[in-house]
Amino acid sequence: MQIEKLKKEFAKRYGNSNKDISIFFAPGRVNLIGEHTDYNGGYVFPCSLSFGTYLLISTTNDNHIKFSSLNFDFTTSISSDKEIEKINNKWVNYPLGIMLEFQKRGILLSGMELLYYGDIPNGAGLSSSASIELVTSIALNELFACDLDIIEMIKLSQKAENNFVGMNCGIMDQFVVGMGKKDHALFLNCNTLEYKLIPFKLQGYNLIITNSNKQRKLTDSKYNERRAECEKAVEYLNKVQAVNNLSEIDILKFSKIQNAIPDEIIRKRAKHVISENQRVIDAVKALKQKNIITFGKLMNLSHDSLRDDYEVTGCELDILVEEARKIEGVLGSRMTGAGFGGCTVSLVKEEVNEIFRKKVGEGYNKKTGLKAEFYSAKIGDGARKIF
Ligand code: GLA
């Protein structure tokens, strides 16, 4: 949607006086490889997308904070003088969680009018949540002259999602939404937060995101359960080796000490995390050497590990990946994000783009009755002020 249209919507909802409106944007993200490694102190390799969340915002002289969105019907108004509280399961909990984090830092909020618009499909695993969190953080930071740096806003946004929304996510989504760069993927060490932006423009190949349209709700899903299983694995491994997290162990070491984990399921979870970490390192190396065949193979291995060892794919994502891999010119295909529904990401030769959409769409529909959607992933910049 164009900015002019958004401004008209703002005026429609909040009155057309000559208001001083600021506009901010934060992207969605797609993760190329490195899944369920972030909360284990491991590596990830995501990029920020050209679609995301827009926020039009204006401060007022009263104490009413008013929320509205073009994506959801629910609107509300709260008082800026009181400590922020959660409102059922509503979308506003994402910005509310951010506001509470600002309040906790002693920042006095005033009244304001906010209008959100997102063009990221909700619940598709492309991080509409981190996008709404970061767009709110950078807007409040500027309007209330808080002088927080972007890393602090990234951490604060993750905290809001963990503690206020109740989803125990890692740092990957907020980090890449805040720090992503056009035509680059971000190689991040989630333990130290050291990162490198690696150019990601592939001659003759495209990244295609396929939405399974199987909705999943992260807080309801098994995400928190997987986290707990990884913590259990660390607990077992500590009986034979002092470790803080699974990413401190490499594959060779793991093969020697894996029997310290008596439970087979927990052992498989650990195996996924440890092998996935190595795949991220190998994938970044392959990309630097312009070896995209190897990059694609690693994407495939990542999905297989998420399916067999981590068990977070589900039949819809598995079918999308199977159908994609049947097509000549598809170098790799895998689920992206938390799993349990959502999207896949595939590395596809330009000439077969159309065939890909047709064949994967048909095959998927035949087997599941669901209609897949396709987006060509354009890698855009991280969170920013538009004006
Ligand atoms: C979700 C979480 C991330 C990460 C991924 C899985 O997107 O928000 O922190 O754990 O799942 O890699």
mmCIF file of C-alpha atoms and ligand atoms in Angstrom:
data_model
loop_
_atom_site.group_PDB
_atom_site.id
_atom_site.type_symbol
_atom_site.label_atom_id
_atom_site.label_comp_id
_atom_site.label_asym_id
_atom_site.label_seq_id
_atom_site.Cartn_x
_atom_site.Cartn_y
_atom_site.Cartn_z
ATOM 1 C CA MET A 1 0.000 0.000 0.000
ATOM 2 C CA GLN A 2 1.240 3.468 -0.788
ATOM 3 C CA ILE A 3 2.232 5.905 1.915
ATOM 4 C CA GLU A 4 -0.354 8.462 0.739
ATOM 5 C CA LYS A 5 -3.133 5.913 1.198
ATOM 6 C CA LEU A 6 -1.850 5.068 4.682
ATOM 7 C CA LYS A 7 -1.869 8.748 5.612
ATOM 8 C CA LYS A 8 -5.482 9.022 4.464
ATOM 9 C CA GLU A 9 -6.377 6.029 6.632
ATOM 10 C CA PHE A 10 -4.643 7.683 9.577
ATOM 11 C CA ALA A 11 -6.646 10.862 9.043
ATOM 12 C CA LYS A 12 -9.862 8.861 8.752
ATOM 13 C CA ARG A 13 -9.263 7.196 12.118
ATOM 14 C CA TYR A 14 -7.722 10.013 14.109
ATOM 15 C CA GLY A 15 -9.113 13.167 12.504
ATOM 16 C CA ASN A 16 -7.679 15.329 9.829
ATOM 17 C CA SER A 17 -6.076 18.170 11.754
ATOM 18 C CA ASN A 18 -2.613 19.162 10.606
ATOM 19 C CA LYS A 19 -0.925 16.470 12.603
ATOM 20 C CA ASP A 20 2.749 15.848 12.645
ATOM 21 C CA ILE A 21 2.861 12.199 11.576
ATOM 22 C CA SER A 22 6.063 10.158 11.480
ATOM 23 C CA ILE A 23 6.292 6.935 9.486
ATOM 24 C CA PHE A 24 8.511 3.969 10.339
ATOM 25 C CA PHE A 25 9.034 0.577 8.713
ATOM 26 C CA ALA A 26 10.447 -2.762 9.889
ATOM 27 C CA PRO A 27 10.786 -5.782 7.582
ATOM 28 C CA GLY A 28 9.860 -9.437 7.936
ATOM 29 C CA ARG A 29 12.573 -12.046 7.605
ATOM 30 C CA VAL A 30 13.339 -15.359 6.013
ATOM 31 C CA ASN A 31 15.935 -17.660 7.517
ATOM 32 C CA LEU A 32 18.134 -19.364 4.918
ATOM 33 C CA ILE A 33 19.714 -21.897 7.264
ATOM 34 C CA GLY A 34 20.346 -22.314 11.019
ATOM 35 C CA GLU A 35 16.998 -23.273 12.512
ATOM 36 C CA HIS A 36 16.351 -23.690 16.239
ATOM 37 C CA THR A 37 19.982 -22.858 16.908
ATOM 38 C CA ASP A 38 19.537 -19.279 18.172
ATOM 39 C CA TYR A 39 18.292 -20.147 21.667
ATOM 40 C CA ASN A 40 21.083 -22.725 21.853
ATOM 41 C CA GLY A 41 23.796 -20.090 21.436
ATOM 42 C CA GLY A 42 24.421 -21.145 17.835
ATOM 43 C CA TYR A 43 24.695 -19.673 14.340
ATOM 44 C CA VAL A 44 21.890 -18.450 12.070
ATOM 45 C CA PHE A 45 21.867 -17.048 8.541
ATOM 46 C CA PRO A 46 18.658 -15.072 7.870
ATOM 47 C CA CYS A 47 17.887 -12.040 5.698
ATOM 48 C CA SER A 48 15.417 -9.176 6.014
ATOM 49 C CA LEU A 49 12.678 -8.923 3.386
ATOM 50 C CA SER A 50 11.279 -6.040 1.382
ATOM 51 C CA PHE A 51 7.848 -6.519 2.930
ATOM 52 C CA GLY A 52 7.113 -5.758 6.570
ATOM 53 C CA THR A 53 5.186 -3.493 8.950
ATOM 54 C CA TYR A 54 4.531 0.244 8.583
ATOM 55 C CA LEU A 55 3.737 2.402 11.591
ATOM 56 C CA LEU A 56 2.214 5.871 11.326
ATOM 57 C CA ILE A 57 2.479 7.609 14.656
ATOM 58 C CA SER A 58 1.759 10.967 16.184
ATOM 59 C CA THR A 59 2.125 12.094 19.802
ATOM 60 C CA THR A 60 -0.727 13.972 21.511
ATOM 61 C CA ASN A 61 -1.059 16.315 24.480
ATOM 62 C CA ASP A 62 -3.286 13.985 26.485
ATOM 63 C CA ASN A 63 -2.648 10.570 28.061
ATOM 64 C CA HIS A 64 -4.507 8.325 25.611
ATOM 65 C CA ILE A 65 -2.502 5.778 23.637
ATOM 66 C CA LYS A 66 -4.701 4.708 20.733
ATOM 67 C CA PHE A 67 -4.060 1.642 18.609
ATOM 68 C CA SER A 68 -5.461 0.637 15.298
ATOM 69 C CA SER A 69 -4.396 -1.571 12.423
ATOM 70 C CA LEU A 70 -5.394 -2.115 8.822
ATOM 71 C CA ASN A 71 -4.882 -5.847 9.307
ATOM 72 C CA PHE A 72 -7.018 -6.458 12.393
ATOM 73 C CA ASP A 73 -10.402 -5.059 13.444
ATOM 74 C CA PHE A 74 -9.568 -4.764 17.132
ATOM 75 C CA THR A 75 -8.816 -1.175 18.236
ATOM 76 C CA THR A 76 -8.207 0.102 21.750
ATOM 77 C CA SER A 77 -7.134 3.064 23.826
ATOM 78 C CA ILE A 78 -5.134 2.830 27.056
ATOM 79 C CA SER A 79 -3.770 5.336 29.532
ATOM 80 C CA SER A 80 -0.105 6.324 29.286
ATOM 81 C CA ASP A 81 -0.025 7.088 33.045
ATOM 82 C CA LYS A 82 -0.577 3.511 34.174
ATOM 83 C CA GLU A 83 1.703 0.495 33.973
ATOM 84 C CA ILE A 84 0.956 -1.300 30.709
ATOM 85 C CA GLU A 85 -1.122 -4.471 31.030
ATOM 86 C CA LYS A 86 -1.796 -7.351 28.684
ATOM 87 C CA ILE A 87 -5.076 -7.480 26.727
ATOM 88 C CA ASN A 88 -6.242 -11.073 26.136
ATOM 89 C CA ASN A 89 -4.737 -12.551 23.002
ATOM 90 C CA LYS A 90 -4.926 -9.406 20.920
ATOM 91 C CA TRP A 91 -2.379 -8.163 18.383
ATOM 92 C CA VAL A 92 -1.790 -5.027 20.471
ATOM 93 C CA ASN A 93 0.168 -7.114 22.991
ATOM 94 C CA TYR A 94 3.211 -6.864 20.712
ATOM 95 C CA PRO A 95 3.397 -3.045 20.837
ATOM 96 C CA LEU A 96 2.154 -3.032 24.449
ATOM 97 C CA GLY A 97 5.030 -5.311 25.484
ATOM 98 C CA ILE A 98 7.468 -2.863 23.888
ATOM 99 C CA MET A 99 5.872 0.102 25.671
ATOM 100 C CA LEU A 100 6.171 -1.684 29.000
ATOM 101 C CA GLU A 101 9.888 -2.249 28.334
ATOM 102 C CA PHE A 102 10.271 1.495 27.679
ATOM 103 C CA GLN A 103 8.393 2.298 30.892
ATOM 104 C CA LYS A 104 10.674 -0.088 32.792
ATOM 105 C CA ARG A 105 13.622 1.980 31.608
ATOM 106 C CA GLY A 106 12.047 5.007 33.273
ATOM 107 C CA ILE A 107 10.830 6.508 30.003
ATOM 108 C CA LEU A 108 7.638 8.534 30.449
ATOM 109 C CA LEU A 109 5.259 7.932 27.569
ATOM 110 C CA SER A 110 2.600 10.475 26.609
ATOM 111 C CA GLY A 111 -0.574 10.019 24.622
ATOM 112 C CA MET A 112 -0.162 8.956 21.003
ATOM 113 C CA GLU A 113 -2.042 7.693 17.993
ATOM 114 C CA LEU A 114 -0.738 4.653 16.181
ATOM 115 C CA LEU A 115 -1.773 3.039 12.935
ATOM 116 C CA TYR A 116 -0.130 -0.216 11.827
ATOM 117 C CA TYR A 117 -0.184 -1.811 8.425
ATOM 118 C CA GLY A 118 1.692 -4.999 7.529
ATOM 119 C CA ASP A 119 2.074 -6.783 4.216
ATOM 120 C CA ILE A 120 3.663 -9.889 5.782
ATOM 121 C CA PRO A 121 1.258 -12.824 5.839
ATOM 122 C CA ASN A 122 0.368 -13.396 9.523
ATOM 123 C CA GLY A 123 1.287 -16.661 11.161
ATOM 124 C CA ALA A 124 3.372 -17.677 8.128
ATOM 125 C CA GLY A 125 6.624 -17.797 10.075
ATOM 126 C CA LEU A 126 8.098 -14.722 8.379
ATOM 127 C CA SER A 127 8.337 -12.804 11.641
ATOM 128 C CA SER A 128 5.418 -10.439 11.583
ATOM 129 C CA SER A 129 5.878 -10.352 15.391
ATOM 130 C CA ALA A 130 9.501 -9.167 15.425
ATOM 131 C CA SER A 131 8.599 -6.706 12.688
ATOM 132 C CA ILE A 132 5.815 -5.062 14.731
ATOM 133 C CA GLU A 133 8.074 -5.058 17.815
ATOM 134 C CA LEU A 134 10.998 -3.362 16.104
ATOM 135 C CA VAL A 135 8.884 -0.819 14.246
ATOM 136 C CA THR A 136 7.365 0.191 17.600
ATOM 137 C CA SER A 137 10.757 0.313 19.337
ATOM 138 C CA ILE A 138 12.436 2.566 16.777
ATOM 139 C CA ALA A 139 9.404 4.869 16.673
ATOM 140 C CA LEU A 140 9.218 5.304 20.477
ATOM 141 C CA ASN A 141 12.984 5.701 20.646
ATOM 142 C CA GLU A 142 12.839 8.615 18.255
ATOM 143 C CA LEU A 143 9.629 10.308 19.401
ATOM 144 C CA PHE A 144 10.584 10.193 23.078
ATOM 145 C CA ALA A 145 14.273 10.964 22.407
ATOM 146 C CA CYS A 146 15.428 7.878 24.330
ATOM 147 C CA ASP A 147 18.774 7.453 22.626
ATOM 148 C CA LEU A 148 18.740 3.650 22.812
ATOM 149 C CA ASP A 149 21.049 1.954 20.330
ATOM 150 C CA ILE A 150 19.665 -0.597 17.905
ATOM 151 C CA ILE A 151 21.171 -3.589 19.745
ATOM 152 C CA GLU A 152 19.432 -2.521 22.930
ATOM 153 C CA MET A 153 16.139 -2.204 21.040
ATOM 154 C CA ILE A 154 16.651 -5.671 19.564
ATOM 155 C CA LYS A 155 17.213 -7.151 23.039
ATOM 156 C CA LEU A 156 14.298 -5.223 24.508
ATOM 157 C CA SER A 157 12.017 -6.475 21.736
ATOM 158 C CA GLN A 158 12.993 -10.079 22.385
ATOM 159 C CA LYS A 159 12.350 -9.539 26.098
ATOM 160 C CA ALA A 160 8.895 -8.136 25.362
ATOM 161 C CA GLU A 161 8.038 -11.218 23.314
ATOM 162 C CA ASN A 162 9.411 -13.611 25.967
ATOM 163 C CA ASN A 163 7.936 -11.986 29.032
ATOM 164 C CA PHE A 164 4.852 -10.112 27.859
ATOM 165 C CA VAL A 165 3.549 -12.122 24.899
ATOM 166 C CA GLY A 166 4.771 -15.394 26.425
ATOM 167 C CA MET A 167 6.666 -16.782 23.442
ATOM 168 C CA ASN A 168 10.119 -17.943 24.460
ATOM 169 C CA CYS A 169 11.815 -17.023 21.146
ATOM 170 C CA GLY A 170 15.546 -16.595 20.583
ATOM 171 C CA ILE A 171 17.229 -13.430 19.266
ATOM 172 C CA MET A 172 17.401 -14.242 15.528
ATOM 173 C CA ASP A 173 14.217 -12.575 14.312
ATOM 174 C CA GLN A 174 14.594 -9.309 16.188
ATOM 175 C CA PHE A 175 18.268 -9.127 15.259
ATOM 176 C CA VAL A 176 17.840 -9.493 11.518
ATOM 177 C CA VAL A 177 14.734 -7.291 11.453
ATOM 178 C CA GLY A 178 16.824 -4.585 13.136
ATOM 179 C CA MET A 179 20.158 -5.126 11.386
ATOM 180 C CA GLY A 180 19.383 -6.662 7.974
ATOM 181 C CA LYS A 181 20.696 -5.086 4.794
ATOM 182 C CA LYS A 182 19.461 -5.043 1.191
ATOM 183 C CA ASP A 183 20.889 -7.920 -0.867
ATOM 184 C CA HIS A 184 22.776 -9.347 2.115
ATOM 185 C CA ALA A 185 22.233 -12.263 4.480
ATOM 186 C CA LEU A 186 23.282 -11.924 8.107
ATOM 187 C CA PHE A 187 25.646 -14.461 9.635
ATOM 188 C CA LEU A 188 25.047 -14.173 13.374
ATOM 189 C CA ASN A 189 26.610 -15.848 16.364
ATOM 190 C CA CYS A 190 23.665 -15.815 18.766
ATOM 191 C CA ASN A 191 25.909 -16.341 21.769
ATOM 192 C CA THR A 192 28.195 -13.338 21.301
ATOM 193 C CA LEU A 193 25.984 -11.336 18.884
ATOM 194 C CA GLU A 194 28.988 -10.927 16.581
ATOM 195 C CA TYR A 195 27.721 -10.742 13.014
ATOM 196 C CA LYS A 196 28.748 -10.341 9.395
ATOM 197 C CA LEU A 197 26.657 -9.199 6.467
ATOM 198 C CA ILE A 198 27.383 -11.441 3.482
ATOM 199 C CA PRO A 199 26.364 -10.359 -0.070
ATOM 200 C CA PHE A 200 23.537 -12.573 -1.301
ATOM 201 C CA LYS A 201 22.872 -11.975 -4.980
ATOM 202 C CA LEU A 202 22.815 -15.175 -6.921
ATOM 203 C CA GLN A 203 23.343 -14.965 -10.658
ATOM 204 C CA GLY A 204 20.532 -16.867 -12.362
ATOM 205 C CA TYR A 205 18.841 -18.075 -9.165
ATOM 206 C CA ASN A 206 15.956 -16.810 -7.033
ATOM 207 C CA LEU A 207 14.789 -17.431 -3.523
ATOM 208 C CA ILE A 208 11.149 -18.431 -3.545
ATOM 209 C CA ILE A 209 9.118 -18.459 -0.343
ATOM 210 C CA THR A 210 6.159 -20.834 -0.370
ATOM 211 C CA ASN A 211 3.420 -20.374 2.193
ATOM 212 C CA SER A 212 1.808 -23.668 3.202
ATOM 213 C CA ASN A 213 -1.174 -21.680 4.464
ATOM 214 C CA LYS A 214 -1.264 -24.026 7.385
ATOM 215 C CA GLN A 215 -1.627 -21.550 10.198
ATOM 216 C CA ARG A 216 0.326 -22.100 13.338
ATOM 217 C CA LYS A 217 0.352 -20.212 16.577
ATOM 218 C CA LEU A 218 3.771 -20.191 18.095
ATOM 219 C CA THR A 219 2.680 -19.757 21.693
ATOM 220 C CA ASP A 220 0.359 -22.749 21.290
ATOM 221 C CA SER A 221 2.909 -24.846 19.495
ATOM 222 C CA LYS A 222 5.642 -27.121 20.652
ATOM 223 C CA TYR A 223 8.272 -24.398 20.420
ATOM 224 C CA ASN A 224 8.664 -23.927 24.164
ATOM 225 C CA GLU A 225 8.739 -27.693 24.580
ATOM 226 C CA ARG A 226 11.707 -27.972 22.178
ATOM 227 C CA ARG A 227 13.552 -25.322 24.168
ATOM 228 C CA ALA A 228 13.027 -27.288 27.352
ATOM 229 C CA GLU A 229 14.274 -30.466 25.637
ATOM 230 C CA CYS A 230 17.497 -28.704 24.641
ATOM 231 C CA GLU A 231 17.999 -27.526 28.211
ATOM 232 C CA LYS A 232 17.522 -31.116 29.363
ATOM 233 C CA ALA A 233 20.192 -32.259 26.869
ATOM 234 C CA VAL A 234 22.652 -29.709 28.303
ATOM 235 C CA GLU A 235 21.857 -30.963 31.795
ATOM 236 C CA TYR A 236 22.686 -34.562 30.805
ATOM 237 C CA LEU A 237 25.844 -33.600 28.913
ATOM 238 C CA ASN A 238 27.089 -31.697 31.944
ATOM 239 C CA LYS A 239 27.517 -35.011 33.703
ATOM 240 C CA VAL A 240 30.462 -35.760 31.413
ATOM 241 C CA GLN A 241 31.542 -32.313 30.185
ATOM 242 C CA ALA A 242 31.008 -28.780 31.444
ATOM 243 C CA VAL A 243 28.906 -26.964 28.795
ATOM 244 C CA ASN A 244 26.715 -23.880 28.874
ATOM 245 C CA ASN A 245 24.817 -24.602 25.695
ATOM 246 C CA LEU A 246 24.656 -27.158 22.874
ATOM 247 C CA SER A 247 26.596 -24.965 20.459
ATOM 248 C CA GLU A 248 29.763 -25.336 22.505
ATOM 249 C CA ILE A 249 29.984 -28.932 21.252
ATOM 250 C CA ASP A 250 30.959 -29.936 17.706
ATOM 251 C CA ILE A 251 29.798 -33.035 15.846
ATOM 252 C CA LEU A 252 32.924 -35.061 16.578
ATOM 253 C CA LYS A 253 32.774 -34.347 20.297
ATOM 254 C CA PHE A 254 29.063 -35.111 20.327
ATOM 255 C CA SER A 255 29.599 -38.519 18.744
ATOM 256 C CA LYS A 256 31.873 -39.347 21.685
ATOM 257 C CA ILE A 257 29.668 -38.097 24.516
ATOM 258 C CA GLN A 258 26.131 -38.511 23.157
ATOM 259 C CA ASN A 259 25.484 -41.566 25.321
ATOM 260 C CA ALA A 260 25.458 -39.310 28.349
ATOM 261 C CA ILE A 261 21.919 -38.513 27.137
ATOM 262 C CA PRO A 262 19.886 -41.609 28.042
ATOM 263 C CA ASP A 263 16.666 -40.446 26.376
ATOM 264 C CA GLU A 264 16.650 -41.069 22.623
ATOM 265 C CA ILE A 265 14.345 -38.151 21.797
ATOM 266 C CA ILE A 266 16.479 -35.658 23.735
ATOM 267 C CA ARG A 267 19.562 -37.074 22.008
ATOM 268 C CA LYS A 268 17.991 -36.460 18.596
ATOM 269 C CA ARG A 269 17.138 -32.873 19.515
ATOM 270 C CA ALA A 270 20.759 -32.252 20.505
ATOM 271 C CA LYS A 271 22.014 -33.906 17.315
ATOM 272 C CA HIS A 272 19.916 -31.548 15.199
ATOM 273 C CA VAL A 273 21.212 -28.422 16.918
ATOM 274 C CA ILE A 274 24.850 -29.497 16.797
ATOM 275 C CA SER A 275 24.750 -30.635 13.164
ATOM 276 C CA GLU A 276 22.745 -27.557 12.101
ATOM 277 C CA ASN A 277 25.392 -25.273 13.547
ATOM 278 C CA GLN A 278 28.015 -26.932 11.377
ATOM 279 C CA ARG A 279 25.737 -26.617 8.336
ATOM 280 C CA VAL A 280 25.480 -22.856 8.846
ATOM 281 C CA ILE A 281 29.257 -22.518 8.934
ATOM 282 C CA ASP A 282 29.561 -24.702 5.809
ATOM 283 C CA ALA A 283 26.791 -22.801 4.001
ATOM 284 C CA VAL A 284 28.409 -19.411 4.596
ATOM 285 C CA LYS A 285 31.710 -20.790 3.371
ATOM 286 C CA ALA A 286 30.052 -22.241 0.253
ATOM 287 C CA LEU A 287 28.350 -18.934 -0.476
ATOM 288 C CA LYS A 288 31.599 -17.003 -0.173
ATOM 289 C CA GLN A 289 33.095 -19.435 -2.711
ATOM 290 C CA LYS A 290 30.034 -18.916 -4.944
ATOM 291 C CA ASN A 291 29.320 -22.630 -4.621
ATOM 292 C CA ILE A 292 25.547 -22.471 -4.594
ATOM 293 C CA ILE A 293 25.139 -26.158 -5.394
ATOM 294 C CA THR A 294 26.627 -26.967 -1.989
ATOM 295 C CA PHE A 295 24.552 -24.201 -0.415
ATOM 296 C CA GLY A 296 21.403 -25.851 -1.805
ATOM 297 C CA LYS A 297 22.442 -29.294 -0.570
ATOM 298 C CA LEU A 298 22.949 -27.919 2.923
ATOM 299 C CA MET A 299 19.464 -26.385 2.819
ATOM 300 C CA ASN A 300 18.079 -29.846 2.022
ATOM 301 C CA LEU A 301 20.043 -31.478 4.834
ATOM 302 C CA SER A 302 18.796 -28.814 7.230
ATOM 303 C CA HIS A 303 15.170 -29.622 6.414
ATOM 304 C CA ASP A 304 15.754 -33.352 6.740
ATOM 305 C CA SER A 305 17.282 -32.878 10.167
ATOM 306 C CA LEU A 306 14.374 -30.661 11.265
ATOM 307 C CA ARG A 307 11.996 -33.356 10.025
ATOM 308 C CA ASP A 308 13.712 -36.448 11.442
ATOM 309 C CA ASP A 309 15.617 -35.287 14.519
ATOM 310 C CA TYR A 310 13.906 -32.100 15.659
ATOM 311 C CA GLU A 311 10.431 -33.095 14.451
ATOM 312 C CA VAL A 312 9.068 -29.628 13.787
ATOM 313 C CA THR A 313 8.159 -29.834 10.104
ATOM 314 C CA GLY A 314 4.765 -31.546 9.809
ATOM 315 C CA CYS A 315 3.302 -33.128 6.675
ATOM 316 C CA GLU A 316 2.415 -29.871 4.873
ATOM 317 C CA LEU A 317 5.971 -28.514 4.920
ATOM 318 C CA ASP A 318 7.375 -31.944 4.061
ATOM 319 C CA ILE A 319 5.110 -32.201 1.022
ATOM 320 C CA LEU A 320 6.061 -28.702 -0.196
ATOM 321 C CA VAL A 321 9.731 -29.606 0.087
ATOM 322 C CA GLU A 322 9.262 -32.998 -1.634
ATOM 323 C CA GLU A 323 7.385 -31.411 -4.527
ATOM 324 C CA ALA A 324 10.010 -28.680 -4.892
ATOM 325 C CA ARG A 325 12.895 -31.121 -4.951
ATOM 326 C CA LYS A 326 11.315 -33.057 -7.841
ATOM 327 C CA ILE A 327 11.872 -30.082 -10.144
ATOM 328 C CA GLU A 328 15.106 -29.847 -12.054
ATOM 329 C CA GLY A 329 16.739 -26.504 -11.338
ATOM 330 C CA VAL A 330 15.755 -26.470 -7.647
ATOM 331 C CA LEU A 331 19.037 -26.558 -5.745
ATOM 332 C CA GLY A 332 17.575 -26.725 -2.257
ATOM 333 C CA SER A 333 14.317 -26.440 -0.359
ATOM 334 C CA ARG A 334 13.611 -26.322 3.359
ATOM 335 C CA MET A 335 11.196 -25.080 5.982
ATOM 336 C CA THR A 336 12.019 -21.689 7.450
ATOM 337 C CA GLY A 337 11.265 -20.266 10.902
ATOM 338 C CA ALA A 338 9.849 -22.198 13.821
ATOM 339 C CA GLY A 339 8.069 -24.848 11.739
ATOM 340 C CA PHE A 340 4.774 -26.606 12.556
ATOM 341 C CA GLY A 341 3.305 -24.869 9.480
ATOM 342 C CA GLY A 342 4.325 -21.575 7.909
ATOM 343 C CA CYS A 343 6.673 -21.342 4.930
ATOM 344 C CA THR A 344 9.436 -23.050 3.002
ATOM 345 C CA VAL A 345 12.289 -21.313 1.220
ATOM 346 C CA SER A 346 13.708 -22.719 -2.018
ATOM 347 C CA LEU A 347 16.665 -21.888 -4.193
ATOM 348 C CA VAL A 348 15.333 -21.992 -7.744
ATOM 349 C CA LYS A 349 16.876 -21.444 -11.173
ATOM 350 C CA GLU A 350 15.309 -18.393 -12.827
ATOM 351 C CA GLU A 351 14.117 -20.282 -15.912
ATOM 352 C CA VAL A 352 12.023 -22.692 -13.834
ATOM 353 C CA ASN A 353 10.302 -20.103 -11.617
ATOM 354 C CA GLU A 354 6.960 -20.504 -13.334
ATOM 355 C CA ILE A 355 7.155 -24.299 -13.517
ATOM 356 C CA PHE A 356 8.044 -24.299 -9.813
ATOM 357 C CA ARG A 357 4.948 -22.358 -8.837
ATOM 358 C CA LYS A 358 2.693 -24.436 -11.059
ATOM 359 C CA LYS A 359 4.002 -27.884 -10.159
ATOM 360 C CA VAL A 360 4.529 -27.321 -6.426
ATOM 361 C CA GLY A 361 1.126 -25.608 -6.200
ATOM 362 C CA GLU A 362 -0.651 -28.467 -7.972
ATOM 363 C CA GLY A 363 1.173 -31.290 -6.173
ATOM 364 C CA TYR A 364 0.587 -29.686 -2.793
ATOM 365 C CA ASN A 365 -3.074 -29.025 -3.442
ATOM 366 C CA LYS A 366 -3.639 -32.593 -4.592
ATOM 367 C CA LYS A 367 -2.083 -34.051 -1.459
ATOM 368 C CA THR A 368 -3.370 -31.642 1.191
ATOM 369 C CA GLY A 369 -6.372 -29.828 -0.264
ATOM 370 C CA LEU A 370 -4.616 -26.570 0.694
ATOM 371 C CA LYS A 371 -3.607 -23.751 -1.624
ATOM 372 C CA ALA A 372 0.030 -22.712 -1.446
ATOM 373 C CA GLU A 373 1.091 -19.100 -2.045
ATOM 374 C CA PHE A 374 4.383 -18.014 -3.551
ATOM 375 C CA TYR A 375 6.478 -14.882 -2.993
ATOM 376 C CA SER A 376 9.799 -14.123 -4.597
ATOM 377 C CA ALA A 377 11.972 -13.054 -1.713
ATOM 378 C CA LYS A 378 13.508 -9.627 -2.191
ATOM 379 C CA ILE A 379 16.097 -8.881 0.443
ATOM 380 C CA GLY A 380 15.522 -5.362 1.810
ATOM 381 C CA ASP A 381 16.986 -3.147 4.556
ATOM 382 C CA GLY A 382 16.375 -3.457 8.304
ATOM 383 C CA ALA A 383 14.105 -1.281 10.493
ATOM 384 C CA ARG A 384 14.161 2.429 9.608
ATOM 385 C CA LYS A 385 12.360 5.748 9.606
ATOM 386 C CA ILE A 386 10.641 6.519 6.307
ATOM 387 C CA PHE A 387 9.809 10.111 7.273
HETATM 388 C C1 GLA B 1 11.153 -18.592 15.612
HETATM 389 C C2 GLA B 1 11.830 -17.845 16.759
HETATM 390 C C3 GLA B 1 13.324 -17.701 16.499
HETATM 391 C C4 GLA B 1 13.978 -19.032 16.132
HETATM 392 C C5 GLA B 1 13.177 -19.738 15.052
HETATM 393 C C6 GLA B 1 13.690 -21.127 14.765
HETATM 394 O O1 GLA B 1 11.184 -17.824 14.451
HETATM 395 O O2 GLA B 1 11.247 -16.577 16.922
HETATM 396 O O3 GLA B 1 13.942 -17.129 17.635
HETATM 397 O O4 GLA B 1 14.136 -19.842 17.250
HETATM 398 O O5 GLA B 1 11.799 -19.834 15.384
HETATM 399 O O6 GLA B 1 14.950 -21.089 14.207
#
